[in-house]
Every structure is written in C-alpha cells, then in structure tokens.
Short mmCIF file of N, CA and C and ligand atoms in Angstrom, two decimals:
data_model
loop_
_atom_site.label_atom_id
_atom_site.label_comp_id
_atom_site.label_asym_id
_atom_site.label_seq_id
_atom_site.Cartn_x
_atom_site.Cartn_y
_atom_site.Cartn_z
N UNK Q 104 68.38 100.84 114.44
CA UNK Q 104 69.63 100.62 113.71
C UNK Q 104 70.16 101.91 113.10
N UNK Q 105 71.41 102.21 113.31
CA UNK Q 105 71.87 103.51 112.82
C UNK Q 105 72.25 103.44 111.36
N UNK Q 106 72.09 104.56 110.72
CA UNK Q 106 72.38 104.70 109.30
C UNK Q 106 73.83 105.15 109.15
N UNK Q 107 74.66 104.24 108.70
CA UNK Q 107 76.09 104.53 108.54
C UNK Q 107 76.47 104.55 107.06
N UNK Q 108 77.11 105.62 106.65
CA UNK Q 108 77.58 105.70 105.25
C UNK Q 108 79.08 105.82 105.25
N UNK Q 109 79.68 105.21 104.19
CA UNK Q 109 81.10 105.41 103.94
C UNK Q 109 81.23 106.35 102.76
N UNK Q 110 82.03 107.36 102.89
CA UNK Q 110 82.34 108.29 101.79
C UNK Q 110 83.77 107.98 101.37
N UNK Q 111 83.92 107.09 100.35
CA UNK Q 111 85.27 106.67 100.00
C UNK Q 111 85.89 107.57 98.92
N UNK Q 112 87.18 107.66 98.94
CA UNK Q 112 87.90 108.43 97.89
C UNK Q 112 89.35 108.48 98.18
N UNK Q 113 90.05 109.06 97.22
CA UNK Q 113 91.50 109.25 97.41
C UNK Q 113 91.75 110.50 98.28
N UNK Q 114 90.88 111.48 98.13
CA UNK Q 114 91.00 112.74 98.87
C UNK Q 114 92.44 113.25 98.80
N UNK Q 115 92.94 113.35 97.60
CA UNK Q 115 94.34 113.72 97.34
C UNK Q 115 94.41 115.07 96.61
N UNK Q 116 93.98 116.15 97.22
CA UNK Q 116 93.46 116.34 98.58
C UNK Q 116 91.93 116.40 98.61
N UNK Q 117 91.35 116.58 99.81
CA UNK Q 117 89.92 116.83 99.95
C UNK Q 117 89.71 118.30 99.50
N UNK Q 118 88.72 118.46 98.59
CA UNK Q 118 88.43 119.81 98.09
C UNK Q 118 87.17 120.37 98.73
N UNK Q 119 86.91 121.63 98.42
CA UNK Q 119 85.67 122.23 98.89
C UNK Q 119 84.45 121.54 98.26
N UNK Q 120 84.67 120.92 97.11
CA UNK Q 120 83.56 120.16 96.47
C UNK Q 120 83.22 118.91 97.30
N UNK Q 121 84.25 118.16 97.76
CA UNK Q 121 84.01 117.03 98.62
C UNK Q 121 83.30 117.45 99.91
N UNK Q 122 83.80 118.55 100.47
CA UNK Q 122 83.28 119.01 101.76
C UNK Q 122 81.80 119.40 101.65
N UNK Q 123 81.43 120.03 100.52
CA UNK Q 123 80.03 120.42 100.32
C UNK Q 123 79.13 119.17 100.25
N UNK Q 124 79.60 118.13 99.60
CA UNK Q 124 78.80 116.89 99.50
C UNK Q 124 78.61 116.32 100.92
N UNK Q 125 79.69 116.32 101.68
CA UNK Q 125 79.66 115.75 103.04
C UNK Q 125 78.65 116.55 103.91
N UNK Q 126 78.72 117.86 103.82
CA UNK Q 126 77.81 118.68 104.64
C UNK Q 126 76.35 118.44 104.25
N UNK Q 127 76.08 118.29 102.95
CA UNK Q 127 74.70 118.08 102.54
C UNK Q 127 74.23 116.69 102.90
N UNK Q 128 75.15 115.74 102.93
CA UNK Q 128 74.72 114.35 103.23
C UNK Q 128 74.57 114.05 104.75
N UNK Q 129 75.20 114.87 105.56
CA UNK Q 129 75.17 114.62 106.99
C UNK Q 129 73.80 114.44 107.61
N UNK Q 130 72.81 115.28 107.23
CA UNK Q 130 71.46 115.06 107.84
C UNK Q 130 70.80 113.78 107.47
N UNK Q 131 71.29 113.11 106.45
CA UNK Q 131 70.68 111.86 105.96
C UNK Q 131 71.17 110.62 106.76
N UNK Q 132 72.31 110.75 107.44
CA UNK Q 132 72.89 109.59 108.10
C UNK Q 132 73.21 109.90 109.55
N UNK Q 133 73.31 108.84 110.35
CA UNK Q 133 73.74 109.02 111.77
C UNK Q 133 75.25 109.22 111.85
N UNK Q 134 75.93 108.60 110.87
CA UNK Q 134 77.38 108.69 110.88
C UNK Q 134 77.90 108.55 109.44
N UNK Q 135 78.86 109.39 109.07
CA UNK Q 135 79.53 109.20 107.78
C UNK Q 135 81.04 109.01 108.04
N UNK Q 136 81.55 107.96 107.47
CA UNK Q 136 82.99 107.65 107.65
C UNK Q 136 83.70 108.10 106.34
N UNK Q 137 84.51 109.13 106.45
CA UNK Q 137 85.32 109.53 105.31
C UNK Q 137 86.46 108.52 105.24
N UNK Q 138 86.43 107.72 104.18
CA UNK Q 138 87.39 106.58 104.08
C UNK Q 138 88.39 106.90 103.00
N UNK Q 139 89.61 107.13 103.44
CA UNK Q 139 90.69 107.51 102.53
C UNK Q 139 91.34 106.22 102.03
N UNK Q 140 91.23 106.00 100.74
CA UNK Q 140 91.75 104.77 100.14
C UNK Q 140 93.29 104.85 100.05
N UNK Q 141 93.94 103.83 100.56
CA UNK Q 141 95.40 103.73 100.48
C UNK Q 141 95.76 102.77 99.38
N UNK Q 142 96.29 103.28 98.28
CA UNK Q 142 96.60 102.44 97.14
C UNK Q 142 98.08 102.67 96.83
N UNK Q 143 98.86 101.64 97.14
CA UNK Q 143 100.34 101.82 96.98
C UNK Q 143 100.74 101.95 95.51
N UNK Q 144 99.88 101.49 94.57
CA UNK Q 144 100.19 101.60 93.15
C UNK Q 144 100.00 103.01 92.63
N UNK Q 145 99.14 103.76 93.33
CA UNK Q 145 98.76 105.09 92.85
C UNK Q 145 99.78 106.12 93.32
N UNK Q 146 100.21 107.00 92.39
CA UNK Q 146 101.14 108.04 92.76
C UNK Q 146 100.34 109.17 93.34
N UNK Q 147 100.48 109.41 94.66
CA UNK Q 147 99.73 110.47 95.29
C UNK Q 147 100.57 111.72 95.43
N UNK Q 148 99.87 112.86 95.45
CA UNK Q 148 100.55 114.13 95.61
C UNK Q 148 100.76 114.43 97.11
N UNK Q 149 99.72 114.12 97.91
CA UNK Q 149 99.82 114.34 99.34
C UNK Q 149 100.01 112.96 100.02
N UNK Q 150 100.85 112.90 101.04
CA UNK Q 150 101.05 111.61 101.73
C UNK Q 150 99.79 111.25 102.49
N UNK Q 151 99.67 110.01 102.90
CA UNK Q 151 98.48 109.60 103.64
C UNK Q 151 98.37 110.37 104.95
N UNK Q 152 99.48 110.70 105.59
CA UNK Q 152 99.46 111.46 106.82
C UNK Q 152 98.96 112.88 106.56
N UNK Q 153 99.39 113.47 105.45
CA UNK Q 153 98.92 114.82 105.08
C UNK Q 153 97.42 114.80 104.78
N UNK Q 154 96.99 113.76 104.09
CA UNK Q 154 95.56 113.67 103.72
C UNK Q 154 94.71 113.50 105.00
N UNK Q 155 95.18 112.64 105.93
CA UNK Q 155 94.39 112.46 107.16
C UNK Q 155 94.32 113.76 107.92
N UNK Q 156 95.41 114.47 108.03
CA UNK Q 156 95.46 115.73 108.78
C UNK Q 156 94.55 116.78 108.11
N UNK Q 157 94.58 116.81 106.78
CA UNK Q 157 93.78 117.83 106.09
C UNK Q 157 92.26 117.53 106.25
N UNK Q 158 91.92 116.25 106.14
CA UNK Q 158 90.48 115.87 106.28
C UNK Q 158 90.06 116.14 107.74
N UNK Q 159 90.95 115.81 108.66
CA UNK Q 159 90.58 116.02 110.09
C UNK Q 159 90.28 117.50 110.35
N UNK Q 160 91.10 118.35 109.81
CA UNK Q 160 90.90 119.80 109.95
C UNK Q 160 89.58 120.22 109.30
N UNK Q 161 89.32 119.66 108.10
CA UNK Q 161 88.15 120.09 107.32
C UNK Q 161 86.83 119.70 108.02
N UNK Q 162 86.84 118.56 108.76
CA UNK Q 162 85.58 118.06 109.33
C UNK Q 162 85.44 118.34 110.82
N UNK Q 163 86.40 119.14 111.36
CA UNK Q 163 86.47 119.23 112.83
C UNK Q 163 85.21 119.81 113.45
N UNK Q 164 84.45 120.62 112.72
CA UNK Q 164 83.23 121.17 113.32
C UNK Q 164 81.98 120.37 112.93
N UNK Q 165 82.16 119.23 112.25
CA UNK Q 165 81.00 118.44 111.81
C UNK Q 165 80.78 117.27 112.80
N UNK Q 166 79.57 117.23 113.40
CA UNK Q 166 79.23 116.10 114.24
C UNK Q 166 78.86 114.90 113.37
N UNK Q 167 79.24 113.73 113.79
CA UNK Q 167 78.83 112.51 113.08
C UNK Q 167 79.74 112.14 111.92
N UNK Q 168 80.96 112.74 111.89
CA UNK Q 168 81.89 112.37 110.82
C UNK Q 168 83.11 111.71 111.46
N UNK Q 169 83.50 110.53 110.91
CA UNK Q 169 84.71 109.88 111.36
C UNK Q 169 85.67 109.79 110.16
N UNK Q 170 86.91 109.59 110.43
CA UNK Q 170 87.92 109.43 109.37
C UNK Q 170 88.60 108.08 109.53
N UNK Q 171 88.78 107.45 108.38
CA UNK Q 171 89.47 106.15 108.44
C UNK Q 171 90.28 105.97 107.16
N UNK Q 172 91.24 105.09 107.19
CA UNK Q 172 91.94 104.73 105.95
C UNK Q 172 91.64 103.26 105.68
N UNK Q 173 91.72 102.86 104.43
CA UNK Q 173 91.47 101.44 104.12
C UNK Q 173 92.24 101.04 102.90
N UNK Q 174 92.53 99.75 102.83
CA UNK Q 174 93.35 99.21 101.74
C UNK Q 174 92.61 98.10 101.02
N UNK Q 175 91.37 97.85 101.40
CA UNK Q 175 90.62 96.71 100.87
C UNK Q 175 89.63 97.19 99.81
N UNK Q 176 88.80 96.27 99.37
CA UNK Q 176 87.66 96.69 98.51
C UNK Q 176 86.73 97.53 99.36
N UNK Q 177 86.12 98.54 98.72
CA UNK Q 177 85.23 99.45 99.50
C UNK Q 177 84.11 98.66 100.18
N UNK Q 178 83.53 97.68 99.49
CA UNK Q 178 82.41 96.94 100.11
C UNK Q 178 82.87 96.14 101.34
N UNK Q 179 84.10 95.64 101.30
CA UNK Q 179 84.62 94.91 102.47
C UNK Q 179 84.80 95.87 103.62
N UNK Q 180 85.29 97.08 103.30
CA UNK Q 180 85.45 98.05 104.35
C UNK Q 180 84.08 98.44 104.93
N UNK Q 181 83.06 98.59 104.07
CA UNK Q 181 81.70 98.89 104.55
C UNK Q 181 81.21 97.86 105.54
N UNK Q 182 81.45 96.58 105.19
CA UNK Q 182 80.99 95.49 106.05
C UNK Q 182 81.66 95.56 107.41
N UNK Q 183 82.96 95.87 107.39
CA UNK Q 183 83.70 95.96 108.63
C UNK Q 183 83.12 97.09 109.53
N UNK Q 184 82.62 98.13 108.89
CA UNK Q 184 82.10 99.26 109.64
C UNK Q 184 80.58 99.18 109.89
N UNK Q 185 79.96 98.12 109.40
CA UNK Q 185 78.49 98.03 109.46
C UNK Q 185 77.77 99.10 108.68
N UNK Q 186 78.42 99.57 107.59
CA UNK Q 186 77.84 100.65 106.77
C UNK Q 186 77.03 100.01 105.63
N UNK Q 187 75.77 100.49 105.49
CA UNK Q 187 74.94 99.96 104.41
C UNK Q 187 74.86 100.95 103.22
N UNK Q 188 75.57 102.05 103.31
CA UNK Q 188 75.53 103.06 102.24
C UNK Q 188 76.91 103.50 101.87
N UNK Q 189 77.08 103.71 100.55
CA UNK Q 189 78.32 104.30 100.02
C UNK Q 189 77.89 105.64 99.44
N UNK Q 190 78.54 106.71 99.89
CA UNK Q 190 78.22 108.04 99.39
C UNK Q 190 79.22 108.46 98.32
N UNK Q 191 78.70 108.90 97.18
CA UNK Q 191 79.60 109.41 96.12
C UNK Q 191 78.98 110.72 95.54
N UNK Q 192 79.86 111.51 95.00
CA UNK Q 192 79.40 112.79 94.39
C UNK Q 192 79.40 112.68 92.87
N UNK Q 193 78.51 113.40 92.22
CA UNK Q 193 78.44 113.41 90.77
C UNK Q 193 78.54 114.86 90.27
N UNK Q 194 79.54 115.12 89.40
CA UNK Q 194 79.68 116.45 88.88
C UNK Q 194 79.20 116.55 87.43
N UNK Q 195 79.27 115.43 86.70
CA UNK Q 195 79.07 115.50 85.25
C UNK Q 195 78.60 114.13 84.73
N UNK Q 196 78.32 114.13 83.42
CA UNK Q 196 77.96 112.86 82.78
C UNK Q 196 79.12 111.90 82.85
N UNK Q 197 80.31 112.39 82.67
CA UNK Q 197 81.47 111.46 82.73
C UNK Q 197 81.65 110.87 84.14
N UNK Q 198 81.38 111.68 85.16
CA UNK Q 198 81.38 111.10 86.52
C UNK Q 198 80.33 109.99 86.59
N UNK Q 199 79.16 110.26 86.01
CA UNK Q 199 78.07 109.30 86.10
C UNK Q 199 78.46 107.99 85.47
N UNK Q 200 79.02 108.05 84.24
CA UNK Q 200 79.44 106.81 83.57
C UNK Q 200 80.39 105.98 84.39
N UNK Q 201 81.37 106.66 84.98
CA UNK Q 201 82.38 106.02 85.78
C UNK Q 201 81.76 105.46 87.07
N UNK Q 202 80.97 106.28 87.70
CA UNK Q 202 80.37 105.90 89.00
C UNK Q 202 79.36 104.77 88.89
N UNK Q 203 78.63 104.77 87.77
CA UNK Q 203 77.65 103.74 87.58
C UNK Q 203 78.31 102.35 87.54
N UNK Q 204 79.44 102.28 86.81
CA UNK Q 204 80.15 101.01 86.73
C UNK Q 204 80.59 100.53 88.14
N UNK Q 205 81.14 101.46 88.90
CA UNK Q 205 81.63 101.11 90.23
C UNK Q 205 80.46 100.65 91.10
N UNK Q 206 79.35 101.42 90.98
CA UNK Q 206 78.17 101.09 91.81
C UNK Q 206 77.62 99.72 91.45
N UNK Q 207 77.65 99.40 90.12
CA UNK Q 207 77.14 98.08 89.71
C UNK Q 207 78.01 96.96 90.24
N UNK Q 208 79.31 97.15 90.16
CA UNK Q 208 80.24 96.13 90.66
C UNK Q 208 80.04 95.96 92.16
N UNK Q 209 79.92 97.08 92.87
CA UNK Q 209 79.72 96.99 94.34
C UNK Q 209 78.41 96.31 94.68
N UNK Q 210 77.38 96.52 93.84
CA UNK Q 210 76.09 95.85 94.06
C UNK Q 210 76.20 94.35 93.85
N UNK Q 211 77.02 93.95 92.85
CA UNK Q 211 77.24 92.52 92.62
C UNK Q 211 77.99 91.90 93.78
N UNK Q 212 78.95 92.65 94.34
CA UNK Q 212 79.73 92.15 95.46
C UNK Q 212 78.91 92.06 96.73
N UNK Q 213 78.09 93.09 96.94
CA UNK Q 213 77.29 93.16 98.19
C UNK Q 213 75.94 93.80 97.90
N UNK Q 214 74.94 92.93 97.71
CA UNK Q 214 73.62 93.43 97.28
C UNK Q 214 72.93 94.25 98.33
N UNK Q 215 73.36 94.16 99.58
CA UNK Q 215 72.69 94.90 100.63
C UNK Q 215 73.31 96.29 100.90
N UNK Q 216 74.30 96.65 100.07
CA UNK Q 216 74.93 97.97 100.25
C UNK Q 216 74.48 98.86 99.07
N UNK Q 217 73.88 100.00 99.40
CA UNK Q 217 73.39 100.93 98.40
C UNK Q 217 74.35 102.07 98.18
N UNK Q 218 74.57 102.42 96.92
CA UNK Q 218 75.36 103.64 96.63
C UNK Q 218 74.39 104.81 96.50
N UNK Q 219 74.69 105.84 97.23
CA UNK Q 219 73.86 107.05 97.21
C UNK Q 219 74.65 108.16 96.52
N UNK Q 220 74.03 108.75 95.48
CA UNK Q 220 74.77 109.81 94.75
C UNK Q 220 74.19 111.17 95.12
N UNK Q 221 75.08 112.12 95.30
CA UNK Q 221 74.64 113.51 95.45
C UNK Q 221 75.20 114.30 94.30
N UNK Q 222 74.33 115.04 93.63
CA UNK Q 222 74.78 115.90 92.51
C UNK Q 222 75.38 117.15 93.06
N UNK Q 223 76.55 117.46 92.54
CA UNK Q 223 77.28 118.63 93.10
C UNK Q 223 76.57 119.91 92.73
N UNK Q 224 76.69 120.85 93.60
CA UNK Q 224 76.25 122.22 93.33
C UNK Q 224 77.05 122.70 92.12
N UNK Q 225 76.43 123.46 91.23
CA UNK Q 225 77.15 123.85 89.99
C UNK Q 225 78.44 124.64 90.30
N UNK Q 226 78.44 125.35 91.43
CA UNK Q 226 79.67 126.13 91.69
C UNK Q 226 80.87 125.25 92.07
N UNK Q 227 80.62 123.97 92.34
CA UNK Q 227 81.72 123.06 92.64
C UNK Q 227 81.97 122.09 91.51
N UNK Q 228 81.18 122.19 90.45
CA UNK Q 228 81.27 121.13 89.42
C UNK Q 228 82.61 121.02 88.71
N UNK Q 229 83.37 122.10 88.68
CA UNK Q 229 84.68 122.08 87.98
C UNK Q 229 85.83 121.79 88.93
N UNK Q 230 85.50 121.62 90.19
CA UNK Q 230 86.57 121.45 91.17
C UNK Q 230 86.90 119.98 91.40
N UNK Q 231 88.17 119.68 91.29
CA UNK Q 231 88.58 118.27 91.45
C UNK Q 231 89.94 118.25 92.17
N UNK Q 232 90.24 117.12 92.77
CA UNK Q 232 91.55 116.96 93.39
C UNK Q 232 92.64 117.07 92.34
N UNK Q 233 92.39 116.52 91.14
CA UNK Q 233 93.44 116.59 90.10
C UNK Q 233 93.71 118.02 89.68
N UNK Q 234 92.69 118.87 89.65
CA UNK Q 234 92.87 120.28 89.33
C UNK Q 234 93.77 120.93 90.41
N UNK Q 235 93.48 120.64 91.68
CA UNK Q 235 94.31 121.19 92.76
C UNK Q 235 95.77 120.71 92.61
N UNK Q 236 95.94 119.43 92.30
CA UNK Q 236 97.31 118.91 92.15
C UNK Q 236 98.04 119.59 91.02
N UNK Q 237 97.34 119.84 89.91
CA UNK Q 237 97.94 120.47 88.77
C UNK Q 237 98.36 121.92 89.10
N UNK Q 238 97.47 122.64 89.80
CA UNK Q 238 97.80 124.02 90.19
C UNK Q 238 99.03 124.01 91.09
N UNK Q 239 99.06 123.09 92.05
CA UNK Q 239 100.20 122.98 92.98
C UNK Q 239 101.47 122.71 92.19
N UNK Q 240 101.40 121.76 91.30
CA UNK Q 240 102.60 121.35 90.52
C UNK Q 240 103.17 122.52 89.75
N UNK Q 241 102.33 123.41 89.27
CA UNK Q 241 102.78 124.55 88.50
C UNK Q 241 102.96 125.82 89.35
N UNK Q 242 102.98 125.64 90.66
CA UNK Q 242 103.26 126.79 91.53
C UNK Q 242 102.17 127.85 91.59
N UNK Q 243 100.94 127.47 91.25
CA UNK Q 243 99.81 128.44 91.28
C UNK Q 243 99.10 128.34 92.62
N UNK Q 244 98.25 129.34 92.90
CA UNK Q 244 97.43 129.33 94.09
C UNK Q 244 96.44 128.19 94.03
N UNK Q 245 96.41 127.37 95.07
CA UNK Q 245 95.44 126.27 95.07
C UNK Q 245 94.69 126.13 96.41
N UNK Q 246 95.21 126.86 97.44
CA UNK Q 246 94.63 126.69 98.77
C UNK Q 246 93.14 126.97 98.86
N UNK Q 247 92.68 127.88 98.01
CA UNK Q 247 91.25 128.22 98.08
C UNK Q 247 90.34 127.07 97.66
N UNK Q 248 90.87 126.06 97.02
CA UNK Q 248 90.05 124.90 96.62
C UNK Q 248 90.15 123.72 97.59
N UNK Q 249 91.07 123.87 98.56
CA UNK Q 249 91.25 122.79 99.56
C UNK Q 249 90.15 122.93 100.62
N UNK Q 250 89.62 121.79 101.11
CA UNK Q 250 88.57 121.83 102.09
C UNK Q 250 89.11 122.33 103.42
P1 ADP V 524 88.35 108.63 93.65
O1 ADP V 524 89.86 108.59 93.67
O2 ADP V 524 87.70 107.38 94.18
O3 ADP V 524 87.75 109.07 92.32
P2 ADP V 524 88.00 111.23 94.79
O4 ADP V 524 88.69 111.59 96.06
O5 ADP V 524 88.56 111.89 93.55
O6 ADP V 524 87.97 109.69 94.72
O7 ADP V 524 86.45 111.60 94.89
C1 ADP V 524 85.62 110.98 95.81
C2 ADP V 524 84.13 111.23 95.44
O8 ADP V 524 83.88 112.62 95.45
C3 ADP V 524 83.82 110.77 94.01
O9 ADP V 524 82.49 110.27 94.05
C4 ADP V 524 83.88 112.03 93.22
O10 ADP V 524 83.04 111.99 92.05
C5 ADP V 524 83.33 113.02 94.24
N1 ADP V 524 83.75 114.40 93.93
C6 ADP V 524 84.99 114.84 93.63
N2 ADP V 524 85.00 116.18 93.47
C7 ADP V 524 83.72 116.60 93.61
C8 ADP V 524 83.05 117.85 93.51
N3 ADP V 524 83.71 118.97 93.21
N4 ADP V 524 81.73 117.90 93.74
C9 ADP V 524 81.04 116.75 94.04
N5 ADP V 524 81.61 115.55 94.13
C10 ADP V 524 82.92 115.45 93.91
#
C-alpha cells in the first residue's frame, strides 16, 4: 500500500518555507499531493491559476509530487485521494496552537488520517505567505521568498 500525503494550504503564494517542508517530507511518502484550497470567502492575493502555475514551477524537479485544488473539507479530499496523512509545517508556538486544533478536528472527522508535522528550519521560521503579500502590496522585493 502506498503512503500518500496531502499537503494542504492556501499557498497564496507558495514560499521557500513551504518548499523546504515539501523537500524534507518527500522521502517519507510515495506521493505528496500539494492541495491548494479554494475558498471563495477568502480574499486571495494570487488567483488560483497563478497559484497553480507557481506551485507547478516550484515542484517541477521533484518526483512524487502532484498538484490539486480542492473546495471541500481537507479530510474529505484526503479520502478521495486515498491519502492517510496530512502534512503541515510548524514555525512557532502560535503555529502549534492553531495546528493542534485543526489536527484534533480532523482526527474527530477521520480517525484513520494522521497529521504529520514538520518543524521548519530556523532560517525559514519567519517566512510566511502573508509576509510575501505585504511586501508585494507595498512595492518591495518579494521574489526571493517565493518558492
Ligand atoms: P493555511 O492557509 O492553511 O494556513 P498556508 O499556505 O499558509 O496554509 O500554509 C500551509 C502549511 O505550511 C501550514 O501548515 C503552515 O504552518 C506551513 N508553513 C507556512 N510557512 C511555513 C514556513 N516558512 N516553514 C514551515 N512551514 C510553513
């Protein structure tokens, strides 16, 4: 049975921090599906087409990575893909508090799906999609943080 993980997120945009987590997690799974959440209520900086194109470019040399979009609950999307693992990154204690709640809810929804956390390398701990969006909004250099 192959080990399939879903790496869900907004990826608005995918940063070098996300990419580092993905690269480190790849040896643990047969396949990782980068799942870009489409949430019509959320005001995104990059369109879904832009995000797909950016992620596609970022993962083009990685074997075992697929890209998908989804509009459902993450656990329902995992079931659709036969994924038994959800991959998430942790940068800080505040990430942990937030992520633990999500992981608990997902566990209640689907007890057979495990959330796997990877702690970010300290050099990526301050990097976030929101930071990139802020730099972009104020006309500053942001490309170096994009995956
Ligand atoms: P969401 O909108 O669901 O929070 P994001 O696209 O912001 O999704 O992030 C997806 C996952 O990547 C989350 O688990 C987040 O904590 C993690 N992540 C974001 N930035 C980094 C980083 N610099 N290093 C490690 N993990 C990160």
